[in-house]
Amino acid sequence: MKKFAGFFAGILICTAAFAVDVNKDELQSAQSDAVQFENYGGPHAVIETADAITGIGTNLGRQVAADVENPLSVEPYSKYSVNHVVGGDEEKGLDADILILNSTAGVDHINNLRRIITGFLMAAYGYSREDSETLAVFITVYNAVYRGQIPAFSSKYKASVLAYLTEDSVGLSTNWEEWAGKTQIVIPLGAIAEGTASVETSEISDDKVIEALRSEDDKNVEIREKMADIKEKEAGDASEKAKTAQKEAAQEKKDGKKAEAAESAKESEKQQKIADKKNDEVKSEREQIAKDKAEIKKEELSKTNETQNQKYLTSLFVVDEKNKLYSLMTVNPQSGEIVKKSSLKQIREKTIYPVAEGFVAVCGVNDKHSAIKLCLVDEETLEIKKESEETLSENSPLLQHGEDFFVIVSDGGKNYLASFDKNLVLKKKSDVTINGASPLNFYSEGILVTNEKGQPVLLAVPNLNSVWQ
């Protein structure tokens, strides 16, 4: 994506001529067969830290860890809840944890959802952070692959698990707007005994999940290698348990405890089968990863030769004509191929300004989830890199003067002209209130704006104090 840098350095997207109206169906048809999560890309009314988001899962996991061997409903009336479903030994199939995103859940990005799952796995089952992060990726892709497919779950899980699942909510939609109130993330569990449990890794990394991961350009080789590492550890643990049980069987047989010896021998055989299965999966996956790495290297070399002198075009395009909201898209001018789409779909002005770190824009909407803010958009990813702490007037224009950016901020129900630096740090705010939709007119004498009563006001630059008292 570095090839975009030269293009951005010489472009100012500031008129309707640069706005491209793109058909949504065409954009959707350009998507690959991979599981591609559509995240919320705009500014947030409330910003939580990564640790706070992980803490949501940690809190849920601690409560499960307190009584792993018995069924439990954790915080059923909160934003996020868990049904820890442990069926009877007579039931065939897998036990499961079901993470529910209730109607008030605020998570809107797959990375944050994975943070919640990571925190849960660390607290509930003692996984390391790295292994939890790996499992969280597989769990979300697994649930996206089998979204709404009750028969797929019916053939593998206990009846007690299936009793909780509904066709319209089971699994995970790839669109964040369908998460809250419509999501049951199923986490399959292996054997539960002696107060311990673990995620059934073979289930969440089946052929369909692996193919979904391989459909990405990088074929997700790094995360797949980490899963292979986890399975390798599982195989080693199972092998050790098999040896221990075998020794116990031999001793019990020697002591004349035939029944106990038979049980221990049975356990040894069971653990060895698990070890063999995991080792077979690891061998197969590592062979496929090696082939994928070679293919990626070949494709990268081919693309480098093809695109050495390729110039891509990046521009605003219409996503909501009624509300005059725009987004960014990068296309190949030779073929029309969509190279990159931004998840930010709430750019409010047709004016954006390039800076070294990307470009500055006004984006967002007024609702409980979002807010109107000044945003710094990354030139490579086309995603928000930073947003202002201050909220803006709904009709705020955006103008650059020198190295500063001028907008109308809203504070306590009043509107003020404000200047920001390229890092979106507030520098100055006018000493008088102005109309929230005022045009910004720059002259050598200052900035001419409209006050709340519709009267002209001249503000001095750079202190933004009123010239006329």
CSV table of C-alpha atoms in Angstrom, one decimal:
chain,number,residue,atom,x,y,z
A,1,MET,CA,0.0,0.0,0.0
A,2,LYS,CA,3.0,2.3,0.2
A,3,LYS,CA,2.5,3.1,-3.5
A,4,PHE,CA,-0.5,5.3,-2.5
A,5,ALA,CA,1.8,7.7,-0.7
A,6,GLY,CA,2.9,9.7,-3.7
A,7,PHE,CA,-0.7,10.0,-4.9
A,8,PHE,CA,-2.0,11.3,-1.6
A,9,ALA,CA,0.9,13.8,-1.4
A,10,GLY,CA,-0.4,15.6,-4.5
A,11,ILE,CA,-4.1,15.4,-4.1
A,12,LEU,CA,-6.7,17.5,-2.2
A,13,ILE,CA,-10.2,15.9,-2.4
A,14,CYS,CA,-12.3,19.0,-2.0
A,15,THR,CA,-15.0,19.2,-4.7
A,16,ALA,CA,-17.9,17.1,-5.9
A,17,ALA,CA,-15.8,16.2,-9.0
A,18,PHE,CA,-13.9,13.8,-6.8
A,19,ALA,CA,-16.9,12.1,-5.3
A,20,VAL,CA,-17.6,8.8,-7.1
A,21,ASP,CA,-21.1,7.2,-6.8
A,22,VAL,CA,-20.5,3.5,-6.6
A,23,ASN,CA,-23.2,0.8,-6.7
A,24,LYS,CA,-23.3,-1.1,-3.4
A,25,ASP,CA,-24.0,-4.4,-5.2
A,26,GLU,CA,-20.9,-4.0,-7.3
A,27,LEU,CA,-18.8,-3.5,-4.2
A,28,GLN,CA,-20.3,-6.5,-2.5
A,29,SER,CA,-19.6,-8.7,-5.6
A,30,ALA,CA,-16.0,-7.7,-5.4
A,31,GLN,CA,-15.6,-9.5,-2.1
A,32,SER,CA,-13.8,-12.8,-2.0
A,33,ASP,CA,-15.2,-16.0,-0.5
A,34,ALA,CA,-13.2,-15.4,2.7
A,35,VAL,CA,-14.9,-14.6,5.9
A,36,GLN,CA,-14.6,-10.8,5.9
A,37,PHE,CA,-15.9,-9.0,8.9
A,38,GLU,CA,-17.5,-5.7,8.3
A,39,ASN,CA,-16.6,-3.5,11.3
A,40,TYR,CA,-17.8,-0.1,12.3
A,41,GLY,CA,-15.3,2.4,11.0
A,42,GLY,CA,-16.5,5.7,12.3
A,43,PRO,CA,-15.7,7.7,15.5
A,44,HIS,CA,-17.1,6.6,18.8
A,45,ALA,CA,-19.2,8.5,21.3
A,46,VAL,CA,-17.5,6.5,24.1
A,47,ILE,CA,-14.0,5.1,23.8
A,48,GLU,CA,-13.0,2.1,25.9
A,49,THR,CA,-9.4,0.9,26.3
A,50,ALA,CA,-8.3,-2.5,25.0
A,51,ASP,CA,-7.7,-3.6,28.6
A,52,ALA,CA,-11.2,-2.6,29.6
A,53,ILE,CA,-12.7,-4.6,26.7
A,54,THR,CA,-10.6,-7.6,27.5
A,55,GLY,CA,-11.8,-7.2,31.1
A,56,ILE,CA,-15.4,-7.9,30.0
A,57,GLY,CA,-14.4,-11.4,29.0
A,58,THR,CA,-12.2,-11.8,32.1
A,59,ASN,CA,-15.1,-11.1,34.4
A,60,LEU,CA,-17.3,-13.7,32.7
A,61,GLY,CA,-14.5,-16.3,32.6
A,62,ARG,CA,-13.7,-16.0,36.3
A,63,GLN,CA,-17.3,-16.9,37.2
A,64,VAL,CA,-17.1,-20.0,34.9
A,65,ALA,CA,-13.7,-21.0,36.4
A,66,ALA,CA,-15.3,-21.1,39.9
A,67,ASP,CA,-17.4,-24.1,38.9
A,68,VAL,CA,-16.3,-25.6,35.6
A,69,GLU,CA,-17.9,-29.0,36.1
A,70,ASN,CA,-21.5,-27.8,36.5
A,71,PRO,CA,-23.8,-25.8,34.1
A,72,LEU,CA,-24.0,-22.1,34.8
A,73,SER,CA,-25.6,-19.0,33.5
A,74,VAL,CA,-23.3,-16.0,33.9
A,75,GLU,CA,-24.8,-12.4,34.0
A,76,PRO,CA,-27.8,-13.2,31.8
A,77,TYR,CA,-29.2,-9.7,32.0
A,78,SER,CA,-26.0,-7.8,31.2
A,79,LYS,CA,-24.6,-6.6,27.8
A,80,TYR,CA,-22.6,-9.8,27.5
A,81,SER,CA,-23.5,-13.2,29.1
A,82,VAL,CA,-22.4,-16.8,29.0
A,83,ASN,CA,-24.2,-20.1,29.2
A,84,HIS,CA,-21.7,-22.7,30.4
A,85,VAL,CA,-23.5,-25.8,29.3
A,86,VAL,CA,-22.4,-29.1,30.7
A,87,GLY,CA,-24.6,-32.0,29.8
A,88,GLY,CA,-24.8,-35.4,31.4
A,89,ASP,CA,-22.3,-38.2,30.7
A,90,GLU,CA,-25.1,-40.1,28.9
A,91,GLU,CA,-25.5,-37.4,26.3
A,92,LYS,CA,-23.5,-37.8,23.1
A,93,GLY,CA,-21.7,-34.8,21.7
A,94,LEU,CA,-19.8,-31.7,22.9
A,95,ASP,CA,-20.4,-29.5,25.8
A,96,ALA,CA,-20.0,-25.7,25.1
A,97,ASP,CA,-19.8,-22.2,26.3
A,98,ILE,CA,-22.2,-19.9,24.6
A,99,LEU,CA,-21.2,-16.3,24.6
A,100,ILE,CA,-24.3,-14.1,24.0
A,101,LEU,CA,-24.2,-10.5,22.8
A,102,ASN,CA,-27.4,-9.1,24.2
A,103,SER,CA,-29.3,-6.2,22.7
A,104,THR,CA,-27.3,-3.6,24.7
A,105,ALA,CA,-23.9,-5.0,23.7
A,106,GLY,CA,-21.7,-2.2,22.2
A,107,VAL,CA,-18.9,-4.2,20.5
A,108,ASP,CA,-18.6,-3.2,16.9
A,109,HIS,CA,-15.2,-4.4,15.7
A,110,ILE,CA,-14.0,-8.0,15.3
A,111,ASN,CA,-10.8,-7.1,17.1
A,112,ASN,CA,-12.7,-6.0,20.2
A,113,LEU,CA,-14.9,-9.1,20.1
A,114,ARG,CA,-11.8,-11.2,20.0
A,115,ARG,CA,-10.4,-9.3,23.0
A,116,ILE,CA,-13.5,-10.3,25.0
A,117,ILE,CA,-13.1,-13.9,24.0
A,118,THR,CA,-9.4,-13.7,24.8
A,119,GLY,CA,-10.1,-12.4,28.3
A,120,PHE,CA,-12.7,-15.1,28.8
A,121,LEU,CA,-10.4,-18.0,27.8
A,122,MET,CA,-7.6,-16.8,29.9
A,123,ALA,CA,-9.8,-16.5,33.0
A,124,ALA,CA,-12.0,-19.5,32.5
A,125,TYR,CA,-9.4,-22.1,31.4
A,126,GLY,CA,-6.0,-20.7,32.1
A,127,TYR,CA,-4.8,-20.3,28.5
A,128,SER,CA,-1.9,-17.9,27.9
A,129,ARG,CA,-2.7,-14.6,26.3
A,130,GLU,CA,-1.1,-15.7,23.0
A,131,ASP,CA,-2.9,-19.0,22.9
A,132,SER,CA,-6.2,-17.2,23.8
A,133,GLU,CA,-5.7,-14.7,21.0
A,134,THR,CA,-5.2,-17.5,18.6
A,135,LEU,CA,-8.2,-19.5,19.7
A,136,ALA,CA,-10.3,-16.3,19.6
A,137,VAL,CA,-9.6,-15.9,15.9
A,138,PHE,CA,-10.6,-19.5,15.2
A,139,ILE,CA,-13.7,-19.2,17.3
A,140,THR,CA,-15.0,-16.1,15.5
A,141,VAL,CA,-14.2,-17.5,12.1
A,142,TYR,CA,-15.8,-20.9,13.1
A,143,ASN,CA,-19.0,-19.1,14.2
A,144,ALA,CA,-19.1,-17.0,11.1
A,145,VAL,CA,-18.7,-20.1,8.8
A,146,TYR,CA,-21.6,-21.8,10.6
A,147,ARG,CA,-23.8,-18.8,11.2
A,148,GLY,CA,-27.5,-19.8,11.4
A,149,GLN,CA,-26.7,-23.5,10.5
A,150,ILE,CA,-28.5,-25.4,13.3
A,151,PRO,CA,-28.0,-28.8,11.6
A,152,ALA,CA,-24.2,-28.3,11.7
A,153,PHE,CA,-24.4,-27.9,15.4
A,154,SER,CA,-27.0,-30.6,15.9
A,155,SER,CA,-24.7,-33.3,14.6
A,156,LYS,CA,-21.9,-32.4,17.0
A,157,TYR,CA,-23.2,-31.0,20.3
A,158,LYS,CA,-25.1,-32.4,23.2
A,159,ALA,CA,-28.9,-31.9,23.4
A,160,SER,CA,-28.5,-29.6,26.4
A,161,VAL,CA,-26.4,-27.2,24.3
A,162,LEU,CA,-28.8,-27.3,21.3
A,163,ALA,CA,-31.6,-26.3,23.7
A,164,TYR,CA,-30.1,-22.8,23.9
A,165,LEU,CA,-29.4,-22.3,20.2
A,166,THR,CA,-31.7,-20.5,17.8
A,167,GLU,CA,-31.4,-20.4,14.0
A,168,ASP,CA,-31.6,-16.6,13.8
A,169,SER,CA,-28.8,-16.0,16.4
A,170,VAL,CA,-26.5,-19.0,16.5
A,171,GLY,CA,-23.0,-18.2,15.2
A,172,LEU,CA,-21.6,-14.8,14.2
A,173,SER,CA,-22.7,-12.5,11.4
A,174,THR,CA,-19.9,-10.9,9.4
A,175,ASN,CA,-21.7,-7.5,9.7
A,176,TRP,CA,-21.3,-5.8,13.1
A,177,GLU,CA,-24.7,-4.2,12.8
A,178,GLU,CA,-26.2,-7.7,13.3
A,179,TRP,CA,-24.3,-8.6,16.4
A,180,ALA,CA,-26.2,-7.0,19.3
A,181,GLY,CA,-29.2,-9.1,20.3
A,182,LYS,CA,-28.6,-11.6,17.4
A,183,THR,CA,-25.4,-13.5,18.4
A,184,GLN,CA,-24.7,-16.8,20.1
A,185,ILE,CA,-21.0,-17.5,19.9
A,186,VAL,CA,-20.5,-21.3,20.4
A,187,ILE,CA,-17.2,-22.3,22.0
A,188,PRO,CA,-16.9,-26.1,21.9
A,189,LEU,CA,-15.4,-27.8,25.0
A,190,GLY,CA,-13.4,-30.9,25.3
A,191,ALA,CA,-13.6,-33.3,28.3
A,192,ILE,CA,-14.5,-31.6,31.6
A,193,ALA,CA,-13.1,-33.3,34.7
A,194,GLU,CA,-11.4,-32.4,38.0
A,195,GLY,CA,-12.3,-28.8,37.7
A,196,THR,CA,-10.6,-28.3,34.3
A,197,ALA,CA,-11.7,-27.9,30.7
A,198,SER,CA,-10.3,-26.8,27.4
A,199,VAL,CA,-11.5,-25.6,24.0
A,200,GLU,CA,-12.0,-28.4,21.5
A,201,THR,CA,-9.5,-27.2,18.9
A,202,SER,CA,-10.2,-29.8,16.3
A,203,GLU,CA,-13.8,-28.6,16.0
A,204,ILE,CA,-13.0,-24.9,15.6
A,205,SER,CA,-10.3,-25.7,13.0
A,206,ASP,CA,-12.2,-28.0,10.7
A,207,ASP,CA,-11.7,-28.0,6.9
A,208,LYS,CA,-14.3,-25.3,6.3
A,209,VAL,CA,-12.7,-23.0,8.8
A,210,ILE,CA,-9.2,-23.6,7.4
A,211,GLU,CA,-10.5,-22.9,3.9
A,212,ALA,CA,-12.1,-19.7,5.0
A,213,LEU,CA,-8.8,-18.6,6.6
A,214,ARG,CA,-6.8,-19.7,3.5
A,215,SER,CA,-9.1,-17.5,1.3
A,216,GLU,CA,-7.3,-14.4,2.5
A,217,ASP,CA,-4.3,-13.1,0.4
A,218,ASP,CA,-1.9,-14.0,3.2
A,219,LYS,CA,-3.7,-17.3,3.7
A,220,ASN,CA,-3.5,-16.5,7.5
A,221,VAL,CA,-0.4,-18.7,7.7
A,222,GLU,CA,0.8,-17.1,10.9
A,223,ILE,CA,-2.4,-17.7,12.9
A,224,ARG,CA,-2.6,-21.2,11.5
A,225,GLU,CA,0.9,-22.0,12.6
A,226,LYS,CA,0.0,-20.8,16.1
A,227,MET,CA,-3.0,-23.2,16.2
A,228,ALA,CA,-0.7,-26.0,15.0
A,229,ASP,CA,1.6,-25.2,18.0
A,230,ILE,CA,-1.4,-25.4,20.4
A,231,LYS,CA,-2.4,-28.8,19.0
A,232,GLU,CA,1.1,-30.0,19.3
A,233,LYS,CA,1.1,-29.1,23.0
A,234,GLU,CA,-2.3,-30.9,23.3
A,235,ALA,CA,-0.8,-34.0,21.7
A,236,GLY,CA,2.1,-33.9,24.1
A,237,ASP,CA,-0.2,-33.5,27.1
A,238,ALA,CA,-2.4,-36.4,25.9
A,239,SER,CA,0.6,-38.6,25.3
A,240,GLU,CA,1.9,-38.0,28.8
A,241,LYS,CA,-1.5,-38.8,30.3
A,242,ALA,CA,-1.6,-42.0,28.3
A,243,LYS,CA,1.7,-43.1,29.6
A,244,THR,CA,0.7,-42.2,33.2
A,245,ALA,CA,-2.6,-44.1,32.9
A,246,GLN,CA,-0.7,-47.1,31.4
A,247,LYS,CA,1.6,-47.2,34.3
A,248,GLU,CA,-1.3,-47.0,36.7
A,249,ALA,CA,-3.0,-49.8,34.9
A,250,ALA,CA,0.1,-52.0,35.2
A,251,GLN,CA,0.4,-51.3,39.0
A,252,GLU,CA,-3.3,-51.8,39.6
A,253,LYS,CA,-3.1,-55.1,37.7
A,254,LYS,CA,-0.1,-56.1,39.8
A,255,ASP,CA,-2.1,-55.2,43.0
A,256,GLY,CA,-5.0,-57.4,41.9
A,257,LYS,CA,-7.3,-54.4,41.2
A,258,LYS,CA,-8.7,-55.7,38.0
A,259,ALA,CA,-11.6,-53.2,37.6
A,260,GLU,CA,-9.4,-50.2,38.3
A,261,ALA,CA,-6.7,-51.6,36.0
A,262,ALA,CA,-9.3,-51.9,33.2
A,263,GLU,CA,-10.5,-48.3,33.7
A,264,SER,CA,-6.9,-47.0,33.6
A,265,ALA,CA,-6.1,-49.0,30.5
A,266,LYS,CA,-9.2,-47.6,28.9
A,267,GLU,CA,-8.1,-44.0,29.8
A,268,SER,CA,-4.7,-44.7,28.4
A,269,GLU,CA,-6.1,-45.8,25.1
A,270,LYS,CA,-8.4,-42.8,25.0
A,271,GLN,CA,-5.6,-40.3,25.6
A,272,GLN,CA,-3.4,-42.0,23.1
A,273,LYS,CA,-6.1,-41.7,20.5
A,274,ILE,CA,-6.4,-38.0,21.2
A,275,ALA,CA,-2.6,-37.6,20.9
A,276,ASP,CA,-2.6,-39.5,17.6
A,277,LYS,CA,-5.5,-37.4,16.2
A,278,LYS,CA,-3.9,-34.1,17.2
A,279,ASN,CA,-0.5,-35.2,15.7
A,280,ASP,CA,-2.1,-36.2,12.5
A,281,GLU,CA,-3.9,-32.8,12.3
A,282,VAL,CA,-0.7,-30.9,13.0
A,283,LYS,CA,1.3,-32.9,10.3
A,284,SER,CA,-1.4,-32.3,7.7
A,285,GLU,CA,-1.7,-28.6,8.5
A,286,ARG,CA,2.0,-27.9,8.6
A,287,GLU,CA,2.3,-29.5,5.2
A,288,GLN,CA,-0.5,-27.3,3.8
A,289,ILE,CA,1.1,-24.2,5.4
A,290,ALA,CA,4.4,-25.0,3.8
A,291,LYS,CA,2.7,-25.2,0.4
A,292,ASP,CA,0.8,-22.0,1.0
A,293,LYS,CA,4.0,-20.1,2.0
A,294,ALA,CA,5.6,-21.2,-1.3
A,295,GLU,CA,2.5,-20.1,-3.3
A,296,ILE,CA,2.4,-16.7,-1.5
A,297,LYS,CA,6.0,-16.0,-2.2
A,298,LYS,CA,5.4,-16.8,-5.9
A,299,GLU,CA,2.3,-14.6,-6.1
A,300,GLU,CA,4.1,-11.7,-4.3
A,301,LEU,CA,6.9,-11.9,-6.8
A,302,SER,CA,4.4,-11.9,-9.7
A,303,LYS,CA,2.5,-8.9,-8.3
A,304,THR,CA,5.7,-6.9,-7.7
A,305,ASN,CA,6.6,-7.3,-11.3
A,306,GLU,CA,3.1,-6.4,-12.5
A,307,THR,CA,2.6,-3.4,-10.2
A,308,GLN,CA,6.0,-1.8,-10.0
A,309,ASN,CA,4.8,1.3,-11.9
A,310,GLN,CA,1.1,0.9,-11.2
A,311,LYS,CA,-0.7,4.0,-10.0
A,312,TYR,CA,-3.9,3.5,-8.0
A,313,LEU,CA,-6.6,6.1,-7.6
A,314,THR,CA,-8.2,6.9,-4.2
A,315,SER,CA,-11.2,9.0,-3.9
A,316,LEU,CA,-14.4,9.8,-2.0
A,317,PHE,CA,-17.6,8.0,-3.0
A,318,VAL,CA,-21.2,8.2,-2.0
A,319,VAL,CA,-22.6,5.7,0.5
A,320,ASP,CA,-25.6,7.6,1.8
A,321,GLU,CA,-26.9,10.2,-0.7
A,322,LYS,CA,-29.8,11.3,1.6
A,323,ASN,CA,-27.6,12.1,4.5
A,324,LYS,CA,-24.7,13.2,2.4
A,325,LEU,CA,-22.2,10.7,3.8
A,326,TYR,CA,-19.1,9.5,2.0
A,327,SER,CA,-16.4,6.9,2.2
A,328,LEU,CA,-13.0,6.2,0.6
A,329,MET,CA,-12.1,3.7,-2.1
A,330,THR,CA,-9.0,2.8,-4.0
A,331,VAL,CA,-9.3,1.4,-7.5
A,332,ASN,CA,-7.0,0.2,-10.2
A,333,PRO,CA,-7.6,2.7,-13.1
A,334,GLN,CA,-6.6,0.1,-15.7
A,335,SER,CA,-9.1,-2.6,-14.7
A,336,GLY,CA,-11.6,-0.9,-12.3
A,337,GLU,CA,-10.6,-3.5,-9.6
A,338,ILE,CA,-11.4,-2.3,-6.1
A,339,VAL,CA,-8.0,-2.5,-4.3
A,340,LYS,CA,-9.1,-1.2,-0.9
A,341,LYS,CA,-12.4,-0.1,0.7
A,342,SER,CA,-12.6,1.9,3.9
A,343,SER,CA,-14.9,0.7,6.7
A,344,LEU,CA,-15.3,4.4,7.5
A,345,LYS,CA,-18.7,5.3,5.9
A,346,GLN,CA,-19.4,8.5,7.7
A,347,ILE,CA,-17.2,11.2,6.1
A,348,ARG,CA,-19.5,14.3,6.2
A,349,GLU,CA,-17.7,16.7,3.9
A,350,LYS,CA,-16.5,16.4,0.3
A,351,THR,CA,-13.4,18.2,1.6
A,352,ILE,CA,-10.5,16.2,3.1
A,353,TYR,CA,-6.9,17.4,3.5
A,354,PRO,CA,-3.7,15.3,3.1
A,355,VAL,CA,-1.1,15.3,5.9
A,356,ALA,CA,2.0,13.3,6.4
A,357,GLU,CA,0.2,10.7,8.5
A,358,GLY,CA,-2.8,10.3,6.1
A,359,PHE,CA,-5.5,13.0,5.8
A,360,VAL,CA,-7.9,14.9,7.9
A,361,ALA,CA,-11.7,14.7,7.6
A,362,VAL,CA,-14.9,15.4,9.5
A,363,CYS,CA,-16.8,12.2,10.1
A,364,GLY,CA,-19.4,10.5,12.3
A,365,VAL,CA,-23.1,11.0,13.0
A,366,ASN,CA,-25.1,12.1,16.1
A,367,ASP,CA,-26.3,9.0,17.9
A,368,LYS,CA,-25.5,7.1,21.1
A,369,HIS,CA,-23.0,4.9,19.3
A,370,SER,CA,-21.2,7.5,17.2
A,371,ALA,CA,-20.3,11.1,17.4
A,372,ILE,CA,-19.2,13.8,14.9
A,373,LYS,CA,-15.5,14.4,15.3
A,374,LEU,CA,-12.4,15.5,13.5
A,375,CYS,CA,-10.6,12.3,12.2
A,376,LEU,CA,-7.2,11.4,11.0
A,377,VAL,CA,-7.5,8.6,8.3
A,378,ASP,CA,-4.6,6.4,7.6
A,379,GLU,CA,-3.5,6.7,3.9
A,380,GLU,CA,-2.7,2.9,3.6
A,381,THR,CA,-5.6,1.2,5.5
A,382,LEU,CA,-8.2,4.0,4.9
A,383,GLU,CA,-9.3,3.5,8.5
A,384,ILE,CA,-9.5,6.0,11.3
A,385,LYS,CA,-6.0,6.4,12.9
A,386,LYS,CA,-7.0,9.0,15.5
A,387,GLU,CA,-10.1,11.1,16.4
A,388,SER,CA,-10.5,14.4,18.2
A,389,GLU,CA,-11.6,14.4,21.8
A,390,GLU,CA,-14.0,17.2,21.0
A,391,THR,CA,-17.3,16.7,19.2
A,392,LEU,CA,-18.2,19.0,16.3
A,393,SER,CA,-21.4,20.7,15.2
A,394,GLU,CA,-23.5,18.6,12.9
A,395,ASN,CA,-23.1,21.1,10.1
A,396,SER,CA,-19.4,22.0,10.7
A,397,PRO,CA,-17.4,22.8,7.6
A,398,LEU,CA,-13.7,21.9,7.5
A,399,LEU,CA,-11.0,24.3,6.2
A,400,GLN,CA,-7.2,24.3,6.4
A,401,HIS,CA,-5.3,27.5,6.9
A,402,GLY,CA,-1.6,27.2,7.1
A,403,GLU,CA,-0.9,24.1,9.2
A,404,ASP,CA,-4.1,24.4,11.2
A,405,PHE,CA,-7.5,22.9,10.6
A,406,PHE,CA,-10.6,24.9,11.4
A,407,VAL,CA,-14.0,23.4,12.4
A,408,ILE,CA,-17.0,24.3,14.6
A,409,VAL,CA,-17.0,22.4,17.9
A,410,SER,CA,-20.0,21.9,20.1
A,411,ASP,CA,-19.6,22.3,23.8
A,412,GLY,CA,-22.5,22.4,26.4
A,413,GLY,CA,-25.1,23.1,23.7
A,414,LYS,CA,-23.1,26.0,22.3
A,415,ASN,CA,-20.9,26.2,19.2
A,416,TYR,CA,-17.5,27.7,18.8
A,417,LEU,CA,-14.9,28.1,16.0
A,418,ALA,CA,-11.9,26.0,16.9
A,419,SER,CA,-8.4,25.3,15.4
A,420,PHE,CA,-6.6,22.0,15.6
A,421,ASP,CA,-3.1,20.9,14.6
A,422,LYS,CA,-2.4,18.0,12.3
A,423,ASN,CA,-2.5,15.6,15.2
A,424,LEU,CA,-6.1,16.7,16.0
A,425,VAL,CA,-5.0,18.4,19.2
A,426,LEU,CA,-7.2,21.5,20.1
A,427,LYS,CA,-5.2,24.7,19.8
A,428,LYS,CA,-7.6,27.6,20.2
A,429,LYS,CA,-11.4,28.1,20.6
A,430,SER,CA,-13.2,31.3,19.9
A,431,ASP,CA,-14.2,33.6,22.8
A,432,VAL,CA,-17.7,34.0,21.3
A,433,THR,CA,-20.4,31.5,20.3
A,434,ILE,CA,-21.3,31.1,16.6
A,435,ASN,CA,-23.9,29.5,14.4
A,436,GLY,CA,-23.3,25.7,14.1
A,437,ALA,CA,-23.6,25.9,10.4
A,438,SER,CA,-21.7,29.1,9.8
A,439,PRO,CA,-19.5,29.3,6.7
A,440,LEU,CA,-15.8,30.0,7.4
A,441,ASN,CA,-14.5,32.9,5.3
A,442,PHE,CA,-10.8,33.6,5.5
A,443,TYR,CA,-9.5,37.1,4.9
A,444,SER,CA,-6.2,38.9,5.8
A,445,GLU,CA,-8.1,40.6,8.6
A,446,GLY,CA,-9.3,37.3,10.1
A,447,ILE,CA,-12.1,34.8,9.8
A,448,LEU,CA,-15.6,36.1,9.1
A,449,VAL,CA,-18.3,33.9,10.6
A,450,THR,CA,-22.0,34.1,11.6
A,451,ASN,CA,-23.0,34.4,15.2
A,452,GLU,CA,-26.0,32.8,16.9
A,453,LYS,CA,-28.2,35.8,15.9
A,454,GLY,CA,-27.2,35.7,12.2
A,455,GLN,CA,-24.9,38.6,12.6
A,456,PRO,CA,-21.3,38.8,11.1
A,457,VAL,CA,-18.4,38.3,13.5
A,458,LEU,CA,-14.7,38.8,12.7
A,459,LEU,CA,-12.3,36.5,14.6
A,460,ALA,CA,-8.6,37.2,14.7
A,461,VAL,CA,-6.1,34.5,13.8
A,462,PRO,CA,-4.6,32.7,15.5
A,463,ASN,CA,-6.2,33.4,18.9
A,464,LEU,CA,-9.8,33.4,17.5
A,465,ASN,CA,-10.8,36.4,19.7
A,466,SER,CA,-13.5,38.7,18.4
A,467,VAL,CA,-12.1,41.7,16.7
A,468,TRP,CA,-15.3,43.7,17.2
A,469,GLN,CA,-16.3,44.3,20.8
